[in-house]
């Protein structure tokens, strides 16, 4: 585990800018041509409302709604692309689908729109994944996310604000947590230096560990058992030695 996995690339800036710009273009088309995109939101427990699972994150009610989602998306998408580049697209795609489906199942009978569900997916994934890795930089990142967006937790409860889709927020929070178990981060795992660090290590078959009981006390192995231990200094290859005598100066005369 080292810091070489944390590499800056153009996608760290390009991905969030492209995603947010796409949201603003959709909103511009909506107000410019008076399109009614609301009907493409998630409408719970209605078969036609399932299309909102794909389209709802890109639809916003007004300019304030879009602006409030744009800033967190810029920060969180850049963060996940920098720290988890191999998992980014999977988290975004499956995060949208799974959180949208959960909203479709448990949501109120109304249209649910906006990218706030994806924001909760990203916050949840970054926080819980950092704790799971136990890598100090990612743990620090998890604490930073909580400091910045910890107040969002209140908006997963129904009585805080009935005008927002708390179901979508709750679905995003659950989805981000679930995805941490599907996306492994072996690049941040501690390197295996010793045999006892391996998951398949069997202490009962290790010659050194046999000298200790279950309480960690040193014990003497009976001679017959000790003779059965592998001899690390034996060899099946024959060794030939050549002995030479070094003559003194007097012997040479």
Short mmCIF file of C-alpha atoms in Angstrom, two decimals:
data_model
loop_
_atom_site.label_atom_id
_atom_site.label_comp_id
_atom_site.label_asym_id
_atom_site.label_seq_id
_atom_site.Cartn_x
_atom_site.Cartn_y
_atom_site.Cartn_z
CA UNK A 1 0.00 0.00 0.00
CA UNK A 2 1.57 3.26 -1.11
CA UNK A 3 0.67 6.68 -2.43
CA UNK A 4 1.54 5.83 -6.04
CA UNK A 5 -2.09 4.77 -6.49
CA UNK A 6 -3.16 8.39 -6.04
CA UNK A 7 -2.42 9.92 -9.42
CA UNK A 8 -3.93 13.06 -10.85
CA UNK A 9 -5.36 12.83 -14.36
CA UNK A 10 -7.39 15.02 -16.67
CA UNK A 11 -10.47 12.94 -15.89
CA UNK A 12 -10.44 14.22 -12.31
CA UNK A 13 -11.50 17.60 -13.71
CA UNK A 14 -13.08 16.47 -16.97
CA UNK A 15 -15.59 13.99 -15.53
CA UNK A 16 -17.35 16.34 -13.06
CA UNK A 17 -17.30 19.25 -15.51
CA UNK A 18 -18.80 17.15 -18.30
CA UNK A 19 -21.46 15.64 -16.04
CA UNK A 20 -22.57 18.95 -14.54
CA UNK A 21 -22.46 20.70 -17.93
CA UNK A 22 -24.73 17.99 -19.30
CA UNK A 23 -27.22 18.70 -16.50
CA UNK A 24 -27.22 22.41 -17.34
CA UNK A 25 -27.75 21.69 -21.05
CA UNK A 26 -30.76 19.51 -20.21
CA UNK A 27 -32.19 22.26 -18.04
CA UNK A 28 -31.56 24.86 -20.78
CA UNK A 29 -33.44 22.73 -23.28
CA UNK A 30 -36.27 22.37 -20.79
CA UNK A 31 -36.80 26.11 -20.29
CA UNK A 32 -35.82 27.17 -23.83
CA UNK A 33 -38.27 24.92 -25.64
CA UNK A 34 -40.73 24.51 -22.77
CA UNK A 35 -40.28 20.77 -22.58
CA UNK A 36 -42.15 18.93 -19.86
CA UNK A 37 -39.42 16.65 -18.57
CA UNK A 38 -41.13 16.06 -15.23
CA UNK A 39 -43.11 13.17 -16.63
CA UNK A 40 -39.80 11.34 -17.12
CA UNK A 41 -39.13 11.33 -13.40
CA UNK A 42 -39.56 8.33 -11.13
CA UNK A 43 -43.22 7.61 -10.49
CA UNK A 44 -43.32 4.89 -7.80
CA UNK A 45 -44.97 1.54 -8.42
CA UNK A 46 -46.05 2.48 -11.93
CA UNK A 47 -44.58 0.53 -14.82
CA UNK A 48 -44.19 3.62 -16.98
CA UNK A 49 -42.63 5.40 -14.02
CA UNK A 50 -39.69 3.00 -14.20
CA UNK A 51 -38.17 5.08 -16.98
CA UNK A 52 -37.42 7.69 -14.35
CA UNK A 53 -34.78 5.36 -12.93
CA UNK A 54 -32.65 6.33 -15.93
CA UNK A 55 -33.81 9.89 -16.58
CA UNK A 56 -34.66 11.43 -13.20
CA UNK A 57 -31.06 12.36 -12.13
CA UNK A 58 -30.81 14.65 -15.17
CA UNK A 59 -34.08 16.51 -14.56
CA UNK A 60 -34.41 19.47 -12.17
CA UNK A 61 -37.34 21.55 -11.08
CA UNK A 62 -35.79 25.02 -11.19
CA UNK A 63 -32.50 26.88 -11.29
CA UNK A 64 -32.02 26.75 -7.51
CA UNK A 65 -32.55 23.00 -7.51
CA UNK A 66 -29.96 22.55 -10.24
CA UNK A 67 -27.44 24.89 -8.61
CA UNK A 68 -27.72 23.17 -5.21
CA UNK A 69 -26.91 19.83 -6.84
CA UNK A 70 -24.17 21.10 -9.15
CA UNK A 71 -21.65 22.18 -6.50
CA UNK A 72 -21.67 18.89 -4.53
CA UNK A 73 -21.48 16.92 -7.77
CA UNK A 74 -18.39 18.82 -8.92
CA UNK A 75 -16.63 18.13 -5.62
CA UNK A 76 -17.73 14.54 -5.10
CA UNK A 77 -17.20 13.35 -8.68
CA UNK A 78 -13.69 14.81 -8.69
CA UNK A 79 -13.01 13.17 -5.33
CA UNK A 80 -14.15 9.68 -6.31
CA UNK A 81 -12.34 9.90 -9.65
CA UNK A 82 -9.08 10.77 -7.90
CA UNK A 83 -9.23 8.27 -5.04
CA UNK A 84 -11.26 5.46 -6.66
CA UNK A 85 -10.68 5.77 -10.44
CA UNK A 86 -11.27 2.06 -11.11
CA UNK A 87 -14.61 2.08 -9.33
CA UNK A 88 -15.96 5.48 -10.43
CA UNK A 89 -18.09 4.55 -13.44
CA UNK A 90 -19.49 1.47 -11.76
CA UNK A 91 -20.51 3.45 -8.69
CA UNK A 92 -22.14 6.15 -10.83
CA UNK A 93 -24.02 3.79 -13.17
CA UNK A 94 -25.14 1.20 -10.64
CA UNK A 95 -25.70 3.93 -8.08
CA UNK A 96 -28.20 5.66 -10.36
CA UNK A 97 -29.97 2.40 -11.23
CA UNK A 98 -30.17 0.88 -7.77
CA UNK A 99 -31.07 4.07 -5.91
CA UNK A 100 -33.67 4.87 -8.55
CA UNK A 101 -35.23 1.44 -8.27
CA UNK A 102 -35.40 1.65 -4.48
CA UNK A 103 -37.08 5.04 -4.81
CA UNK A 104 -39.56 3.53 -7.25
CA UNK A 105 -40.40 0.84 -4.70
CA UNK A 106 -40.71 2.92 -1.51
CA UNK A 107 -41.38 6.45 -2.79
CA UNK A 108 -44.53 8.51 -2.41
CA UNK A 109 -46.97 8.66 -5.31
CA UNK A 110 -45.42 11.62 -7.03
CA UNK A 111 -42.71 12.41 -9.56
CA UNK A 112 -39.19 12.20 -8.09
CA UNK A 113 -36.53 14.15 -9.99
CA UNK A 114 -33.03 15.51 -9.41
CA UNK A 115 -29.46 14.30 -8.94
CA UNK A 116 -29.58 14.45 -5.16
CA UNK A 117 -29.94 10.66 -5.00
CA UNK A 118 -26.62 10.28 -6.81
CA UNK A 119 -25.05 12.79 -4.42
CA UNK A 120 -26.07 10.60 -1.49
CA UNK A 121 -24.65 7.56 -3.29
CA UNK A 122 -21.27 9.27 -3.66
CA UNK A 123 -21.17 10.57 -0.09
CA UNK A 124 -22.13 7.17 1.30
CA UNK A 125 -19.65 5.25 -0.85
CA UNK A 126 -16.70 7.57 -0.15
CA UNK A 127 -17.36 7.58 3.58
CA UNK A 128 -17.94 3.87 4.17
CA UNK A 129 -15.27 2.70 1.71
CA UNK A 130 -12.63 4.85 3.36
CA UNK A 131 -13.45 3.36 6.76
CA UNK A 132 -13.34 -0.17 5.35
CA UNK A 133 -9.93 0.21 3.73
CA UNK A 134 -8.34 1.49 6.98
CA UNK A 135 -5.86 3.40 4.83
CA UNK A 136 -5.06 6.59 6.68
CA UNK A 137 -5.54 8.88 3.69
CA UNK A 138 -8.92 7.41 2.85
CA UNK A 139 -10.01 7.46 6.48
CA UNK A 140 -9.09 11.15 6.55
CA UNK A 141 -11.12 11.58 3.37
CA UNK A 142 -14.12 9.93 5.04
CA UNK A 143 -13.89 12.31 7.97
CA UNK A 144 -13.61 15.27 5.59
CA UNK A 145 -16.75 14.17 3.74
CA UNK A 146 -18.62 13.95 7.02
CA UNK A 147 -17.49 17.44 7.99
CA UNK A 148 -18.66 18.85 4.65
CA UNK A 149 -21.83 16.88 4.08
CA UNK A 150 -22.70 15.33 7.42
CA UNK A 151 -25.74 17.57 7.72
CA UNK A 152 -27.28 15.81 4.73
CA UNK A 153 -28.16 12.87 6.95
CA UNK A 154 -31.19 14.75 8.28
CA UNK A 155 -32.79 14.83 4.83
CA UNK A 156 -33.26 11.07 4.72
CA UNK A 157 -36.03 11.39 7.32
CA UNK A 158 -39.60 12.11 6.19
CA UNK A 159 -40.54 14.79 8.73
CA UNK A 160 -37.68 17.20 7.98
CA UNK A 161 -38.88 18.55 4.63
CA UNK A 162 -41.90 17.11 2.84
CA UNK A 163 -41.13 19.12 -0.32
CA UNK A 164 -38.03 17.05 -1.12
CA UNK A 165 -37.65 13.41 -2.09
CA UNK A 166 -36.34 12.03 1.18
CA UNK A 167 -36.99 8.56 -0.30
CA UNK A 168 -34.43 9.26 -3.02
CA UNK A 169 -31.94 10.47 -0.43
CA UNK A 170 -32.43 7.37 1.71
CA UNK A 171 -32.16 5.13 -1.36
CA UNK A 172 -28.88 6.82 -2.34
CA UNK A 173 -27.46 6.40 1.16
CA UNK A 174 -28.31 2.71 1.22
CA UNK A 175 -27.03 2.16 -2.31
CA UNK A 176 -23.66 3.77 -1.64
CA UNK A 177 -23.18 1.57 1.41
CA UNK A 178 -24.13 -1.61 -0.48
CA UNK A 179 -21.75 -0.82 -3.34
CA UNK A 180 -18.77 -0.69 -0.96
CA UNK A 181 -19.08 -4.46 -0.58
CA UNK A 182 -19.16 -5.12 -4.33
CA UNK A 183 -16.21 -2.92 -5.29
CA UNK A 184 -12.92 -4.07 -3.79
CA UNK A 185 -9.88 -1.84 -3.52
CA UNK A 186 -6.88 -4.22 -3.51
CA UNK A 187 -4.58 -1.34 -4.46
CA UNK A 188 -5.05 0.02 -0.93
CA UNK A 189 -4.58 -3.30 0.86
CA UNK A 190 -1.59 -3.75 3.16
CA UNK A 191 1.21 -5.68 1.44
CA UNK A 192 1.85 -9.21 2.70
CA UNK A 193 5.37 -9.41 4.12
CA UNK A 194 5.18 -12.45 6.39
CA UNK A 195 3.50 -15.82 5.92
CA UNK A 196 1.34 -15.31 9.01
CA UNK A 197 -0.28 -12.32 7.31
CA UNK A 198 -1.76 -14.52 4.59
CA UNK A 199 -5.46 -15.38 4.99
CA UNK A 200 -4.77 -19.09 4.41
CA UNK A 201 -2.00 -19.26 7.02
CA UNK A 202 -2.27 -22.34 9.26
CA UNK A 203 -0.36 -21.86 12.54
CA UNK A 204 -0.63 -25.57 13.39
CA UNK A 205 1.59 -26.49 10.44
CA UNK A 206 4.21 -23.81 11.04
CA UNK A 207 7.41 -25.20 12.68
CA UNK A 208 7.96 -22.06 14.72
CA UNK A 209 4.38 -21.71 15.97
CA UNK A 210 4.41 -25.33 17.19
CA UNK A 211 6.68 -24.21 20.01
CA UNK A 212 3.82 -22.17 21.55
CA UNK A 213 0.57 -23.26 23.13
CA UNK A 214 -2.83 -21.63 22.67
CA UNK A 215 -2.02 -19.11 25.42
CA UNK A 216 1.24 -18.05 23.80
CA UNK A 217 3.49 -19.86 26.27
CA UNK A 218 6.67 -21.49 25.01
CA UNK A 219 6.65 -25.29 25.13
CA UNK A 220 9.25 -27.94 24.41
CA UNK A 221 8.36 -30.26 21.59
CA UNK A 222 9.06 -33.96 22.27
CA UNK A 223 12.13 -35.23 20.49
CA UNK A 224 10.23 -37.59 18.21
CA UNK A 225 7.95 -34.76 17.06
CA UNK A 226 10.89 -32.42 16.62
CA UNK A 227 12.60 -34.92 14.37
CA UNK A 228 9.58 -34.86 12.09
CA UNK A 229 9.87 -31.14 11.56
CA UNK A 230 11.21 -30.13 8.14
CA UNK A 231 14.97 -29.70 8.00
CA UNK A 232 15.62 -26.47 6.23
CA UNK A 233 19.38 -27.18 6.03
CA UNK A 234 19.20 -30.57 4.31
CA UNK A 235 19.72 -30.94 0.58
CA UNK A 236 19.16 -33.72 -1.90
CA UNK A 237 22.14 -32.56 -3.96
CA UNK A 238 25.62 -33.88 -3.27
CA UNK A 239 28.28 -31.36 -2.37
CA UNK A 240 31.95 -31.97 -3.26
CA UNK A 241 34.64 -30.16 -1.33
CA UNK A 242 38.19 -29.56 -2.58
CA UNK A 243 40.79 -28.94 0.13
CA UNK A 244 43.97 -27.11 -0.87
CA UNK A 245 47.02 -26.37 1.19
CA UNK A 246 48.58 -23.00 1.12
CA UNK A 247 52.37 -23.25 1.20
CA UNK A 248 54.46 -20.93 3.30
CA UNK A 249 57.36 -19.14 1.79
CA UNK A 250 59.80 -21.54 3.48
CA UNK A 251 58.01 -24.63 2.10
CA UNK A 252 58.28 -23.28 -1.41
CA UNK A 253 62.08 -23.16 -1.27
#
